[in-house]
XYZ file of C-alpha atoms in Angstrom:
322
model
C 117.370 127.060 128.737
C 119.868 127.853 126.009
C 121.964 125.600 123.850
C 125.380 126.492 122.506
C 126.277 126.350 118.848
C 128.250 123.356 117.720
C 131.759 124.367 116.701
C 133.316 122.305 113.930
C 136.988 122.680 113.130
C 139.461 120.872 110.935
C 143.208 121.294 110.714
C 146.158 119.981 108.788
C 149.178 120.348 111.013
C 152.792 119.343 111.019
C 154.067 118.346 114.445
C 157.623 117.361 115.217
C 158.302 116.352 118.773
C 160.510 114.274 121.003
C 160.660 113.931 124.762
C 164.394 113.346 124.451
C 165.465 114.837 121.163
C 169.083 114.072 121.987
C 170.919 111.805 124.376
C 171.700 113.549 127.642
C 174.736 115.792 127.480
C 177.198 115.988 130.357
C 179.167 119.058 131.370
C 181.212 118.072 134.382
C 178.728 116.522 136.830
C 175.719 118.250 135.251
C 173.490 116.078 133.030
C 171.499 118.116 130.481
C 168.606 116.660 128.463
C 167.222 118.944 125.713
C 163.800 118.446 124.117
C 161.483 120.316 121.742
C 158.145 120.280 119.920
C 157.167 122.358 116.868
C 153.522 122.746 115.802
C 152.163 124.541 112.724
C 149.299 124.102 110.285
C 146.286 125.368 108.375
C 142.820 125.235 109.909
C 139.217 125.920 108.996
C 136.639 126.799 111.666
C 132.907 127.273 111.077
C 130.150 128.961 113.123
C 132.456 131.329 114.996
C 130.780 134.021 117.078
C 132.984 136.844 118.306
C 132.245 140.495 119.175
C 128.900 140.391 117.424
C 130.201 138.835 114.218
C 129.521 135.333 112.967
C 131.133 133.314 110.194
C 133.869 130.908 109.223
C 137.620 131.337 109.084
C 140.592 129.824 107.278
C 143.983 130.646 108.730
C 147.615 129.688 108.794
C 148.184 129.283 112.485
C 150.421 127.785 115.095
C 149.730 125.850 118.262
C 146.260 124.633 117.251
C 146.853 121.239 118.824
C 149.381 122.247 121.468
C 151.997 124.908 121.925
C 155.455 124.712 120.393
C 158.202 124.575 122.985
C 161.834 123.863 123.719
C 163.331 123.013 127.064
C 166.141 121.621 129.188
C 166.113 119.208 132.120
C 169.201 119.445 134.314
C 170.402 117.070 137.030
C 173.544 116.966 139.133
C 174.449 114.561 141.966
C 174.656 115.937 145.505
C 175.166 113.192 148.123
C 173.608 109.991 149.493
C 171.203 109.499 146.571
C 170.125 113.142 146.374
C 170.282 115.138 143.150
C 169.937 118.793 142.331
C 167.424 119.331 139.498
C 166.211 122.206 137.323
C 163.595 122.467 134.576
C 163.631 125.240 131.965
C 160.985 125.447 129.221
C 159.853 128.125 126.808
C 156.713 128.146 124.653
C 156.526 129.996 121.342
C 154.378 130.353 118.240
C 155.606 129.098 114.897
C 153.625 131.733 112.976
C 155.821 134.572 114.239
C 158.435 132.942 116.491
C 157.345 135.075 119.427
C 157.393 133.852 123.011
C 153.984 132.899 124.415
C 154.240 135.442 127.211
C 155.410 138.932 126.275
C 158.930 137.924 125.383
C 159.613 136.079 128.659
C 162.272 133.466 127.930
C 161.295 130.529 130.179
C 157.569 131.233 130.314
C 156.365 127.659 130.970
C 158.871 126.250 133.430
C 161.801 127.741 135.322
C 162.233 125.906 138.611
C 164.949 124.316 140.694
C 164.996 121.782 143.522
C 166.139 118.406 144.820
C 165.129 114.826 144.060
C 165.616 111.377 145.526
C 164.355 108.031 144.230
C 163.012 107.103 147.682
C 161.590 110.472 148.765
C 160.448 112.139 145.542
C 161.100 115.598 144.084
C 160.652 119.101 145.525
C 160.987 122.149 143.263
C 160.273 125.881 143.561
C 159.844 128.525 140.874
C 157.607 128.612 137.795
C 155.651 125.445 136.908
C 152.778 124.438 134.701
C 149.758 124.709 137.037
C 148.870 121.326 138.540
C 145.448 121.220 136.815
C 147.374 120.563 133.578
C 147.528 116.943 134.782
C 144.062 116.710 133.207
C 146.118 116.003 130.078
C 146.198 112.328 131.099
C 142.375 112.150 131.030
C 141.692 114.100 127.839
C 140.992 111.895 124.792
C 141.885 114.878 122.563
C 145.368 115.143 124.154
C 144.689 118.434 125.991
C 144.722 120.506 122.837
C 142.655 123.426 121.532
C 139.518 121.314 121.028
C 138.965 118.960 123.941
C 138.574 118.870 127.703
C 139.295 122.591 128.146
C 137.090 124.002 125.388
C 133.746 124.202 127.211
C 135.281 125.356 130.523
C 137.237 128.251 129.054
C 140.694 126.715 129.361
C 140.389 126.064 133.109
C 143.019 123.294 133.075
C 145.636 125.169 131.095
C 147.908 127.843 132.491
C 151.089 128.598 134.367
C 151.809 128.459 138.088
C 154.249 131.291 138.932
C 155.728 131.567 142.427
C 154.942 127.931 143.124
C 156.266 125.040 145.169
C 155.654 121.490 143.968
C 156.278 118.170 145.647
C 155.823 114.836 143.835
C 156.146 111.465 145.532
C 157.714 108.356 144.033
C 155.335 105.648 142.815
C 154.254 103.295 145.637
C 152.164 100.250 144.648
C 150.801 102.128 141.645
C 150.011 105.298 143.636
C 151.606 108.695 143.074
C 150.713 112.126 144.465
C 151.652 115.733 143.686
C 150.938 118.881 145.686
C 151.385 122.458 144.460
C 151.086 125.771 146.289
C 151.100 129.186 144.649
C 152.233 131.982 146.941
C 150.069 135.070 146.510
C 152.689 137.447 147.826
C 150.314 140.091 149.230
C 151.396 141.682 152.509
C 147.916 142.087 153.968
C 146.258 138.904 152.708
C 148.169 135.730 151.807
C 145.102 134.402 149.971
C 145.316 137.079 147.272
C 146.460 135.570 143.986
C 147.147 132.260 145.713
C 146.385 128.684 144.778
C 146.579 125.115 146.016
C 146.146 121.817 144.234
C 146.661 118.075 144.477
C 146.876 115.405 141.794
C 146.514 111.730 142.759
C 147.144 108.905 140.301
C 146.652 105.139 140.568
C 147.852 102.704 137.904
C 147.174 98.977 137.875
C 147.917 97.154 134.639
C 145.840 98.739 131.824
C 143.847 100.906 134.273
C 144.751 104.456 135.306
C 142.620 106.563 137.653
C 143.292 110.201 138.507
C 141.806 112.745 140.908
C 142.648 116.458 140.698
C 141.404 119.089 143.146
C 142.607 122.679 143.057
C 141.624 126.284 143.688
C 142.862 129.594 142.284
C 141.993 132.904 143.970
C 142.063 136.239 142.133
C 144.033 139.330 143.125
C 141.447 140.091 145.801
C 141.441 136.567 147.242
C 138.018 135.741 145.792
C 136.689 133.026 143.479
C 134.870 135.157 140.914
C 135.638 133.003 137.891
C 136.743 135.357 135.133
C 139.542 137.734 134.298
C 137.023 140.619 134.154
C 136.250 141.174 137.821
C 132.714 140.279 138.833
C 131.813 138.787 135.443
C 133.346 135.414 136.037
C 130.880 132.895 134.811
C 130.461 134.069 131.218
C 132.403 131.099 129.887
C 135.420 131.892 132.056
C 136.340 129.858 135.113
C 139.942 130.860 135.755
C 139.595 131.978 139.393
C 137.588 129.093 140.745
C 137.591 125.792 142.576
C 137.652 122.520 140.696
C 137.325 118.799 141.276
C 138.150 116.500 138.372
C 138.017 112.710 138.327
C 138.441 110.219 135.516
C 140.179 107.183 134.195
C 141.611 105.449 131.155
C 141.697 101.768 130.237
C 143.928 100.192 127.613
C 141.972 97.523 125.717
C 144.192 96.104 123.004
C 144.817 98.857 120.467
C 142.093 101.036 121.984
C 142.476 103.360 124.965
C 139.134 104.282 126.564
C 138.535 107.575 128.409
C 135.809 108.768 130.782
C 135.649 111.597 133.287
C 133.775 114.243 135.237
C 134.719 117.675 136.483
C 132.936 120.365 138.474
C 134.063 123.980 138.456
C 132.646 126.456 140.973
C 133.042 130.231 141.288
C 130.978 130.974 144.439
C 131.638 134.728 144.191
C 130.839 135.133 140.492
C 129.198 138.492 139.910
C 130.688 139.905 143.127
C 129.656 143.542 143.683
C 127.149 143.429 140.819
C 123.383 143.072 140.914
C 123.352 140.427 138.174
C 123.077 136.733 138.954
C 125.742 134.754 137.132
C 126.350 131.038 136.781
C 128.624 129.968 139.602
C 128.899 126.255 138.825
C 129.554 124.150 135.748
C 129.629 120.375 135.474
C 131.245 118.538 132.575
C 131.274 114.859 131.636
C 133.064 113.172 128.759
C 133.879 109.889 127.082
C 136.413 109.171 124.381
C 138.687 106.733 122.626
C 142.179 106.647 121.133
C 142.663 103.839 118.631
C 146.163 102.967 117.463
C 145.491 102.014 113.832
C 149.189 101.559 113.084
C 152.420 102.008 114.994
C 152.431 105.718 114.079
C 148.754 106.528 113.347
C 146.245 107.144 116.176
C 142.569 107.981 115.661
C 140.973 110.203 118.343
C 137.316 110.640 119.194
C 135.428 112.254 122.083
C 132.111 113.662 123.250
C 131.861 116.373 125.943
C 128.758 117.696 127.712
C 128.606 120.775 129.966
C 125.732 122.172 132.016
C 125.592 125.368 134.084
C 123.324 125.890 137.041
C 121.745 129.353 136.952
C 121.242 129.908 133.225
C 120.447 126.261 132.516
C 122.843 126.430 129.574
C 123.839 123.080 128.104
C 126.718 122.700 125.686
C 127.886 119.733 123.624
C 131.170 119.232 121.844
C 131.950 116.317 119.531
C 135.493 115.980 118.282
C 137.494 113.593 116.142
C 140.995 113.700 114.776
C 144.020 111.798 113.583
C 147.530 112.002 115.014
C 150.485 110.814 112.978
C 153.727 110.481 114.876
C 156.663 111.398 112.665
């Protein structure tokens, strides 16, 4: 059995954000809502191990606690309660101003579709992959240190060539389904993905279930980006079930959850035996000390089946909303 090193990091960051930085603009019948977030800071990280080296690091960096982005939501009326919609969003780094994805302009979202208050919204194009809905269950707000750290960023990422349908809210229930088209002529499973996200809200309680799967370019669930070496801390091409909830108790918001990631074909075509399953549990709290100041705290525990590796992550932080 092995135990991971405890990573301790601290950052001082300036974050400016707004979900609706401006009132909606209208050009003819088209309603345009712009929004943006800018993240930058200085951080110190201790006990880093990378390519055989170990030590600490101080750096001026961007996107430690979430990527910087700017975007546009567009809506135009069609007929009988139906609207045409589009979502455009680009992520970038404040340290150099570069796009997050090789200069691609709308690298996070670029999709178009239709919506109706009674029937929901259907869009096609480029989306954030549906597993990003884990954001709602992460006491560390889905940032660099948090729910994704011990599972190699499994719940981050983009969903290119995707279709997404989201229902309206019925009696506190809402559902989303996403399909990623692989595009291969001989095997539709290659590079494909499917996922659902179910949410239930009743007063201060919110429960969420996410189940999804992402196949690699060969249609297999090998885990990592290096083919056949998937379970070495990487779980990108895998299957996942994630369940958790939050409860608002006065100024405190309580978090708890569980997720299981499996890569049944990890180590494919190799003689080595790799971990093909990881299970993570967590608890956390967000406490609103003032109208603008929120204190964050969380504990995460991960165990892997074959190696017996157990990892713990303890995190705390402060968010100040400018």
